[in-house]
Amino acid sequence: ILDRRRLKHRLILWRLLAAFAVMALIAVGVGKFAIPGDRHVARLSIDGFISEDRQRGDAIENLIDEDDVEAVIVRINSPGGTTTGSEQIYHSLRRVAAEKPVVAVIGTIGTSGGYIVAVAADHIIARETSLTGSIGVLFQTAEFTGLLEKLGIKPFTLKSSPLKGQPSPFEPVSEAVRESLKFLLKDSFNWFSGLVRDRRNLDSATLAAATDGRVFSGRQAIKLRLIDGLGGEMAARRWLRESHDISEDLPVRNVRWGENAGLIARTLDTLGGKLFKNERLTLDGLLSVWQP
């Protein structure tokens, strides 16, 4: 009797595991392998802090060759992030836009690097109270020399040239360091403002007003021609129908990436990363981000 009970328990356990495995395979199959010829509109969501992501870049590039994708809606809810991360998305979306229509929808916020992503689209829509703009770049650091002196700590650094490793929190910021950083920021700002000028076809006066670093509501942004219309995803679908004859009845499917990571790893990264890590504290490089 005991042996039969043990065998029964083992069979139940293995049956449950097999059932879960089949369900997981079905879910993966549905998500990854759409029926050929099942035409749809792809929805790419750019949320939160933007940094470089190879898997996201590959997912965007794959849209070019997916014949069943009729158009792409880019939903943006981001204050920006690293300039390079936003640039990566921009260039990938421009390659997609050469093959199929791309429309951006700004939600609560699409500023700085988030706006770099938006200008890659052929048409930009935002809510009346959405925040956008904040066109510019910044470099932030801190200097602790005064505090270290009070604590009796004398840092020691050897370097090959005066500007190596600058700015440093352990040394006062010299005028030469300030000038080198200004040169770097000016170059990146010229790149950013040039994107806005060319993509939004702005004259010099409008460009100057739009690129002074401030944020704008959707109502203000449309007057500066930073966006094309007010509304949400329904307005984007309407534009696709009117401009590209893409039916509003086509289904919308989310673009996914990072699926190759294991379930446990992705869950731990999501939970642990959100709770214990501030992405901004782990970054190097120039930022294009709005932070009140």
mmCIF file of C-alpha atoms in Angstrom:
data_model
loop_
_atom_site.group_PDB
_atom_site.id
_atom_site.type_symbol
_atom_site.label_atom_id
_atom_site.label_comp_id
_atom_site.label_asym_id
_atom_site.label_seq_id
_atom_site.Cartn_x
_atom_site.Cartn_y
_atom_site.Cartn_z
ATOM 1 C CA ILE A 1 0.000 0.000 0.000
ATOM 2 C CA LEU A 2 2.827 2.387 0.872
ATOM 3 C CA ASP A 3 4.610 1.618 -2.389
ATOM 4 C CA ARG A 4 1.447 2.292 -4.368
ATOM 5 C CA ARG A 5 0.935 5.604 -2.574
ATOM 6 C CA ARG A 6 4.503 6.675 -3.301
ATOM 7 C CA LEU A 7 4.104 5.690 -6.961
ATOM 8 C CA LYS A 8 0.805 7.563 -7.190
ATOM 9 C CA HIS A 9 2.356 10.724 -5.709
ATOM 10 C CA ARG A 10 5.253 10.515 -8.146
ATOM 11 C CA LEU A 11 2.915 10.106 -11.105
ATOM 12 C CA ILE A 12 0.858 13.120 -10.026
ATOM 13 C CA LEU A 13 4.005 15.215 -9.669
ATOM 14 C CA TRP A 14 5.347 14.251 -13.098
ATOM 15 C CA ARG A 15 1.952 14.806 -14.728
ATOM 16 C CA LEU A 16 1.786 18.314 -13.240
ATOM 17 C CA LEU A 17 5.306 19.086 -14.418
ATOM 18 C CA ALA A 18 4.485 17.793 -17.903
ATOM 19 C CA ALA A 19 1.298 19.891 -18.015
ATOM 20 C CA PHE A 20 3.207 23.040 -17.015
ATOM 21 C CA ALA A 21 5.875 22.302 -19.622
ATOM 22 C CA VAL A 22 3.255 21.919 -22.380
ATOM 23 C CA MET A 23 1.544 25.162 -21.321
ATOM 24 C CA ALA A 24 4.879 26.994 -21.349
ATOM 25 C CA LEU A 25 5.706 25.690 -24.829
ATOM 26 C CA ILE A 26 2.297 26.752 -26.117
ATOM 27 C CA ALA A 27 2.744 30.232 -24.640
ATOM 28 C CA VAL A 28 6.189 30.598 -26.180
ATOM 29 C CA GLY A 29 4.945 29.294 -29.505
ATOM 30 C CA VAL A 30 2.035 31.719 -29.597
ATOM 31 C CA GLY A 31 4.269 34.633 -28.654
ATOM 32 C CA LYS A 32 7.158 33.882 -30.980
ATOM 33 C CA PHE A 33 5.646 32.239 -34.019
ATOM 34 C CA ALA A 34 2.748 34.148 -35.485
ATOM 35 C CA ILE A 35 0.766 32.515 -38.249
ATOM 36 C CA PRO A 36 2.383 33.420 -41.607
ATOM 37 C CA GLY A 37 0.413 36.099 -43.399
ATOM 38 C CA ASP A 38 -1.327 37.247 -40.216
ATOM 39 C CA ARG A 39 -1.011 40.962 -40.889
ATOM 40 C CA HIS A 40 -0.802 43.236 -37.853
ATOM 41 C CA VAL A 41 0.554 46.489 -36.456
ATOM 42 C CA ALA A 42 3.552 46.145 -34.160
ATOM 43 C CA ARG A 43 3.620 48.094 -30.886
ATOM 44 C CA LEU A 44 7.080 48.936 -29.534
ATOM 45 C CA SER A 45 7.026 50.240 -25.941
ATOM 46 C CA ILE A 46 9.907 52.400 -24.710
ATOM 47 C CA ASP A 47 9.404 52.823 -20.970
ATOM 48 C CA GLY A 48 11.490 54.214 -18.143
ATOM 49 C CA PHE A 49 15.191 54.993 -18.254
ATOM 50 C CA ILE A 50 16.771 54.362 -21.665
ATOM 51 C CA SER A 51 20.157 52.679 -21.905
ATOM 52 C CA GLU A 52 21.833 50.538 -24.557
ATOM 53 C CA ASP A 53 20.142 47.179 -25.077
ATOM 54 C CA ARG A 54 21.400 44.824 -27.787
ATOM 55 C CA GLN A 55 18.374 42.516 -27.622
ATOM 56 C CA ARG A 56 15.963 45.437 -27.972
ATOM 57 C CA GLY A 57 17.977 46.703 -30.941
ATOM 58 C CA ASP A 58 17.800 43.288 -32.606
ATOM 59 C CA ALA A 59 14.028 43.123 -31.998
ATOM 60 C CA ILE A 60 13.543 46.491 -33.719
ATOM 61 C CA GLU A 61 15.765 45.544 -36.659
ATOM 62 C CA ASN A 62 13.807 42.302 -37.113
ATOM 63 C CA LEU A 63 10.679 44.350 -37.862
ATOM 64 C CA ILE A 64 12.198 45.304 -41.204
ATOM 65 C CA ASP A 65 12.027 41.749 -42.561
ATOM 66 C CA GLU A 66 8.728 40.724 -40.953
ATOM 67 C CA ASP A 67 6.347 40.897 -43.910
ATOM 68 C CA ASP A 68 3.256 40.513 -41.718
ATOM 69 C CA VAL A 69 4.073 43.781 -39.878
ATOM 70 C CA GLU A 70 2.230 46.553 -41.717
ATOM 71 C CA ALA A 71 3.304 49.456 -39.479
ATOM 72 C CA VAL A 72 4.932 50.231 -36.145
ATOM 73 C CA ILE A 73 3.507 52.233 -33.249
ATOM 74 C CA VAL A 74 6.176 53.414 -30.802
ATOM 75 C CA ARG A 75 4.675 54.065 -27.378
ATOM 76 C CA ILE A 76 6.978 56.302 -25.329
ATOM 77 C CA ASN A 77 6.798 56.865 -21.596
ATOM 78 C CA SER A 78 10.361 57.834 -20.718
ATOM 79 C CA PRO A 79 12.270 60.828 -19.327
ATOM 80 C CA GLY A 80 15.256 59.803 -21.447
ATOM 81 C CA GLY A 81 18.525 58.226 -20.393
ATOM 82 C CA THR A 82 21.938 57.794 -21.950
ATOM 83 C CA THR A 83 22.419 59.660 -25.191
ATOM 84 C CA THR A 84 23.901 56.565 -26.806
ATOM 85 C CA GLY A 85 20.980 54.337 -25.762
ATOM 86 C CA SER A 86 18.505 56.751 -27.353
ATOM 87 C CA GLU A 87 20.674 57.071 -30.460
ATOM 88 C CA GLN A 88 20.654 53.279 -30.855
ATOM 89 C CA ILE A 89 16.847 53.202 -30.929
ATOM 90 C CA TYR A 90 16.694 56.232 -33.235
ATOM 91 C CA HIS A 91 18.853 54.704 -35.968
ATOM 92 C CA SER A 92 17.089 51.333 -35.738
ATOM 93 C CA LEU A 93 13.681 52.984 -36.118
ATOM 94 C CA ARG A 94 14.856 55.062 -39.066
ATOM 95 C CA ARG A 95 15.855 51.854 -40.845
ATOM 96 C CA VAL A 96 12.398 50.428 -40.104
ATOM 97 C CA ALA A 97 10.733 53.641 -41.316
ATOM 98 C CA ALA A 98 12.475 53.262 -44.681
ATOM 99 C CA GLU A 99 10.362 50.116 -45.231
ATOM 100 C CA LYS A 100 7.089 50.705 -43.348
ATOM 101 C CA PRO A 101 5.248 53.523 -41.555
ATOM 102 C CA VAL A 102 6.347 54.409 -38.016
ATOM 103 C CA VAL A 103 4.251 56.597 -35.707
ATOM 104 C CA ALA A 104 5.196 57.656 -32.167
ATOM 105 C CA VAL A 105 2.737 58.106 -29.312
ATOM 106 C CA ILE A 106 4.029 59.990 -26.261
ATOM 107 C CA GLY A 107 2.237 59.104 -23.056
ATOM 108 C CA THR A 108 2.889 60.747 -19.710
ATOM 109 C CA ILE A 109 6.428 61.786 -20.613
ATOM 110 C CA GLY A 110 8.699 61.692 -23.632
ATOM 111 C CA THR A 111 11.546 64.078 -22.887
ATOM 112 C CA SER A 112 15.246 64.314 -23.738
ATOM 113 C CA GLY A 113 16.309 60.836 -24.926
ATOM 114 C CA GLY A 114 12.635 59.891 -25.073
ATOM 115 C CA TYR A 115 12.138 62.669 -27.601
ATOM 116 C CA ILE A 116 15.161 61.451 -29.599
ATOM 117 C CA VAL A 117 13.214 58.205 -29.995
ATOM 118 C CA ALA A 118 10.082 60.115 -30.994
ATOM 119 C CA VAL A 119 11.717 62.105 -33.805
ATOM 120 C CA ALA A 120 12.655 58.839 -35.500
ATOM 121 C CA ALA A 121 8.970 58.391 -36.337
ATOM 122 C CA ASP A 122 7.195 59.775 -39.401
ATOM 123 C CA HIS A 123 4.433 61.221 -37.229
ATOM 124 C CA ILE A 124 4.371 62.152 -33.511
ATOM 125 C CA ILE A 125 1.281 62.240 -31.310
ATOM 126 C CA ALA A 126 1.041 63.258 -27.649
ATOM 127 C CA ARG A 127 -1.632 63.961 -25.079
ATOM 128 C CA GLU A 128 -2.508 67.570 -24.330
ATOM 129 C CA THR A 129 -0.823 67.259 -20.934
ATOM 130 C CA SER A 130 2.051 64.974 -21.958
ATOM 131 C CA LEU A 131 5.520 66.284 -21.163
ATOM 132 C CA THR A 132 8.025 66.453 -23.989
ATOM 133 C CA GLY A 133 10.994 68.543 -25.066
ATOM 134 C CA SER A 134 13.911 68.986 -22.630
ATOM 135 C CA ILE A 135 16.127 68.966 -25.714
ATOM 136 C CA GLY A 136 19.738 68.909 -24.605
ATOM 137 C CA VAL A 137 22.444 66.910 -22.841
ATOM 138 C CA LEU A 138 24.102 67.150 -19.455
ATOM 139 C CA PHE A 139 27.074 65.864 -17.517
ATOM 140 C CA GLN A 140 26.801 65.506 -13.750
ATOM 141 C CA THR A 141 29.405 64.803 -11.114
ATOM 142 C CA ALA A 142 30.265 65.844 -7.559
ATOM 143 C CA GLU A 143 33.336 67.174 -5.783
ATOM 144 C CA PHE A 144 34.185 65.936 -2.273
ATOM 145 C CA THR A 145 37.502 67.732 -1.696
ATOM 146 C CA GLY A 146 36.126 69.932 1.077
ATOM 147 C CA LEU A 147 34.575 66.999 2.900
ATOM 148 C CA LEU A 148 37.725 64.893 2.558
ATOM 149 C CA GLU A 149 39.811 67.721 3.974
ATOM 150 C CA LYS A 150 37.565 67.939 7.023
ATOM 151 C CA LEU A 151 37.877 64.188 7.498
ATOM 152 C CA GLY A 152 41.641 64.326 7.175
ATOM 153 C CA ILE A 153 41.691 62.238 4.010
ATOM 154 C CA LYS A 154 44.218 63.087 1.277
ATOM 155 C CA PRO A 155 43.546 61.229 -1.973
ATOM 156 C CA PHE A 156 46.556 60.415 -4.172
ATOM 157 C CA THR A 157 46.379 59.935 -7.957
ATOM 158 C CA LEU A 158 49.018 59.391 -10.622
ATOM 159 C CA LYS A 159 47.989 60.040 -14.241
ATOM 160 C CA SER A 160 49.569 60.471 -17.644
ATOM 161 C CA SER A 161 48.081 63.912 -18.408
ATOM 162 C CA PRO A 162 46.170 66.667 -16.539
ATOM 163 C CA LEU A 163 42.795 65.885 -18.163
ATOM 164 C CA LYS A 164 42.989 62.115 -17.657
ATOM 165 C CA GLY A 165 40.263 60.890 -15.293
ATOM 166 C CA GLN A 166 38.606 64.309 -15.122
ATOM 167 C CA PRO A 167 36.331 65.442 -13.649
ATOM 168 C CA SER A 168 37.188 63.618 -10.440
ATOM 169 C CA PRO A 169 35.338 63.860 -7.111
ATOM 170 C CA PHE A 170 38.764 63.913 -5.429
ATOM 171 C CA GLU A 171 40.108 66.990 -7.223
ATOM 172 C CA PRO A 172 38.832 70.559 -7.698
ATOM 173 C CA VAL A 173 37.382 71.176 -11.168
ATOM 174 C CA SER A 174 39.888 73.308 -13.075
ATOM 175 C CA GLU A 175 39.038 75.734 -15.847
ATOM 176 C CA ALA A 176 40.680 73.393 -18.376
ATOM 177 C CA VAL A 177 38.375 70.577 -17.265
ATOM 178 C CA ARG A 178 35.330 72.839 -17.547
ATOM 179 C CA GLU A 179 36.295 73.856 -21.078
ATOM 180 C CA SER A 180 36.842 70.241 -22.178
ATOM 181 C CA LEU A 181 33.419 69.244 -20.845
ATOM 182 C CA LYS A 182 31.749 72.248 -22.478
ATOM 183 C CA PHE A 183 33.319 71.219 -25.800
ATOM 184 C CA LEU A 184 31.985 67.686 -25.380
ATOM 185 C CA LEU A 185 28.490 68.848 -24.404
ATOM 186 C CA LYS A 186 28.338 71.333 -27.269
ATOM 187 C CA ASP A 187 29.171 68.629 -29.792
ATOM 188 C CA SER A 188 26.456 66.304 -28.478
ATOM 189 C CA PHE A 189 23.923 69.135 -28.246
ATOM 190 C CA ASN A 190 24.608 70.124 -31.855
ATOM 191 C CA TRP A 191 23.939 66.507 -32.848
ATOM 192 C CA PHE A 192 20.650 66.420 -30.891
ATOM 193 C CA SER A 193 19.393 69.819 -32.065
ATOM 194 C CA GLY A 194 20.403 68.940 -35.627
ATOM 195 C CA LEU A 195 18.174 65.847 -35.458
ATOM 196 C CA VAL A 196 15.263 67.987 -34.281
ATOM 197 C CA ARG A 197 15.880 70.644 -36.947
ATOM 198 C CA ASP A 198 16.065 68.143 -39.796
ATOM 199 C CA ARG A 199 13.350 65.730 -38.691
ATOM 200 C CA ARG A 200 10.859 68.446 -37.683
ATOM 201 C CA ASN A 201 11.840 70.928 -40.426
ATOM 202 C CA LEU A 202 12.213 73.866 -38.039
ATOM 203 C CA ASP A 203 13.496 77.331 -38.884
ATOM 204 C CA SER A 204 16.229 78.927 -36.765
ATOM 205 C CA ALA A 205 13.897 80.933 -34.529
ATOM 206 C CA THR A 206 11.599 77.997 -33.759
ATOM 207 C CA LEU A 207 14.576 75.693 -33.203
ATOM 208 C CA ALA A 208 16.105 78.124 -30.706
ATOM 209 C CA ALA A 209 12.824 78.342 -28.786
ATOM 210 C CA ALA A 210 12.381 74.564 -28.776
ATOM 211 C CA THR A 211 15.916 73.637 -27.752
ATOM 212 C CA ASP A 212 16.559 75.813 -24.701
ATOM 213 C CA GLY A 213 16.234 72.794 -22.414
ATOM 214 C CA ARG A 214 12.746 73.378 -21.046
ATOM 215 C CA VAL A 215 9.909 70.847 -21.100
ATOM 216 C CA PHE A 216 6.655 71.455 -22.956
ATOM 217 C CA SER A 217 3.125 70.155 -22.636
ATOM 218 C CA GLY A 218 1.538 68.564 -25.684
ATOM 219 C CA ARG A 219 -0.464 71.744 -26.271
ATOM 220 C CA GLN A 220 2.745 73.813 -26.287
ATOM 221 C CA ALA A 221 4.709 71.274 -28.316
ATOM 222 C CA ILE A 222 2.254 71.263 -31.196
ATOM 223 C CA LYS A 223 2.610 75.053 -31.546
ATOM 224 C CA LEU A 224 6.396 74.619 -31.792
ATOM 225 C CA ARG A 225 5.924 71.793 -34.317
ATOM 226 C CA LEU A 226 7.678 69.320 -32.020
ATOM 227 C CA ILE A 227 4.675 67.013 -32.462
ATOM 228 C CA ASP A 228 2.053 66.608 -35.197
ATOM 229 C CA GLY A 229 -1.155 65.905 -33.328
ATOM 230 C CA LEU A 230 -2.916 65.411 -30.019
ATOM 231 C CA GLY A 231 -4.368 62.123 -28.840
ATOM 232 C CA GLY A 232 -3.339 58.563 -28.127
ATOM 233 C CA GLU A 233 -3.050 55.260 -29.947
ATOM 234 C CA MET A 234 -6.449 55.659 -31.603
ATOM 235 C CA ALA A 235 -5.197 58.872 -33.205
ATOM 236 C CA ALA A 236 -2.114 56.964 -34.384
ATOM 237 C CA ARG A 237 -4.292 54.265 -35.969
ATOM 238 C CA ARG A 238 -6.395 56.937 -37.633
ATOM 239 C CA TRP A 239 -3.261 58.552 -39.123
ATOM 240 C CA LEU A 240 -2.074 55.179 -40.423
ATOM 241 C CA ARG A 241 -5.437 54.664 -42.124
ATOM 242 C CA GLU A 242 -5.630 58.141 -43.624
ATOM 243 C CA SER A 243 -1.977 58.396 -44.715
ATOM 244 C CA HIS A 244 -1.096 54.781 -45.541
ATOM 245 C CA ASP A 245 -4.436 53.014 -45.984
ATOM 246 C CA ILE A 246 -3.715 50.646 -43.092
ATOM 247 C CA SER A 247 -6.970 49.368 -41.651
ATOM 248 C CA GLU A 248 -7.806 50.204 -38.040
ATOM 249 C CA ASP A 249 -9.195 46.660 -37.746
ATOM 250 C CA LEU A 250 -5.749 45.066 -37.943
ATOM 251 C CA PRO A 251 -4.691 43.598 -34.597
ATOM 252 C CA VAL A 252 -1.842 45.148 -32.603
ATOM 253 C CA ARG A 253 0.942 42.958 -31.227
ATOM 254 C CA ASN A 254 3.628 43.954 -28.755
ATOM 255 C CA VAL A 255 7.277 43.723 -29.775
ATOM 256 C CA ARG A 256 9.141 41.636 -27.208
ATOM 257 C CA TRP A 257 12.806 41.081 -26.519
ATOM 258 C CA GLY A 258 14.959 39.409 -23.914
ATOM 259 C CA GLU A 259 12.990 36.188 -24.309
ATOM 260 C CA ASN A 260 16.164 34.082 -24.386
ATOM 261 C CA ALA A 261 16.858 34.758 -20.721
ATOM 262 C CA GLY A 262 15.556 32.121 -18.324
ATOM 263 C CA LEU A 263 12.313 32.724 -16.476
ATOM 264 C CA ILE A 264 13.985 32.697 -13.055
ATOM 265 C CA ALA A 265 16.759 35.040 -14.194
ATOM 266 C CA ARG A 266 14.296 37.479 -15.760
ATOM 267 C CA THR A 267 12.072 37.431 -12.667
ATOM 268 C CA LEU A 268 14.987 38.038 -10.302
ATOM 269 C CA ASP A 269 16.327 40.792 -12.534
ATOM 270 C CA THR A 270 12.931 42.481 -12.657
ATOM 271 C CA LEU A 271 12.279 42.276 -8.921
ATOM 272 C CA GLY A 272 15.818 42.733 -7.675
ATOM 273 C CA GLY A 273 16.706 45.403 -10.201
ATOM 274 C CA LYS A 274 13.688 47.537 -9.393
ATOM 275 C CA LEU A 275 14.100 47.213 -5.636
ATOM 276 C CA PHE A 276 17.833 47.405 -5.101
ATOM 277 C CA LYS A 277 19.414 49.188 -8.079
ATOM 278 C CA ASN A 278 19.099 52.712 -9.395
ATOM 279 C CA GLU A 279 20.109 52.520 -13.077
ATOM 280 C CA ARG A 280 21.401 56.101 -13.044
ATOM 281 C CA LEU A 281 23.984 55.235 -10.406
ATOM 282 C CA THR A 282 25.605 52.613 -12.645
ATOM 283 C CA LEU A 283 26.043 54.788 -15.747
ATOM 284 C CA ASP A 284 28.974 56.375 -17.495
ATOM 285 C CA GLY A 285 28.719 58.773 -20.420
ATOM 286 C CA LEU A 286 26.504 61.663 -21.396
ATOM 287 C CA LEU A 287 22.894 61.770 -20.298
ATOM 288 C CA SER A 288 19.893 63.123 -22.122
ATOM 289 C CA VAL A 289 17.330 62.919 -19.374
ATOM 290 C CA TRP A 290 14.819 65.187 -17.670
ATOM 291 C CA GLN A 291 14.764 64.948 -13.892
ATOM 292 C CA PRO A 292 12.766 67.486 -11.870
#
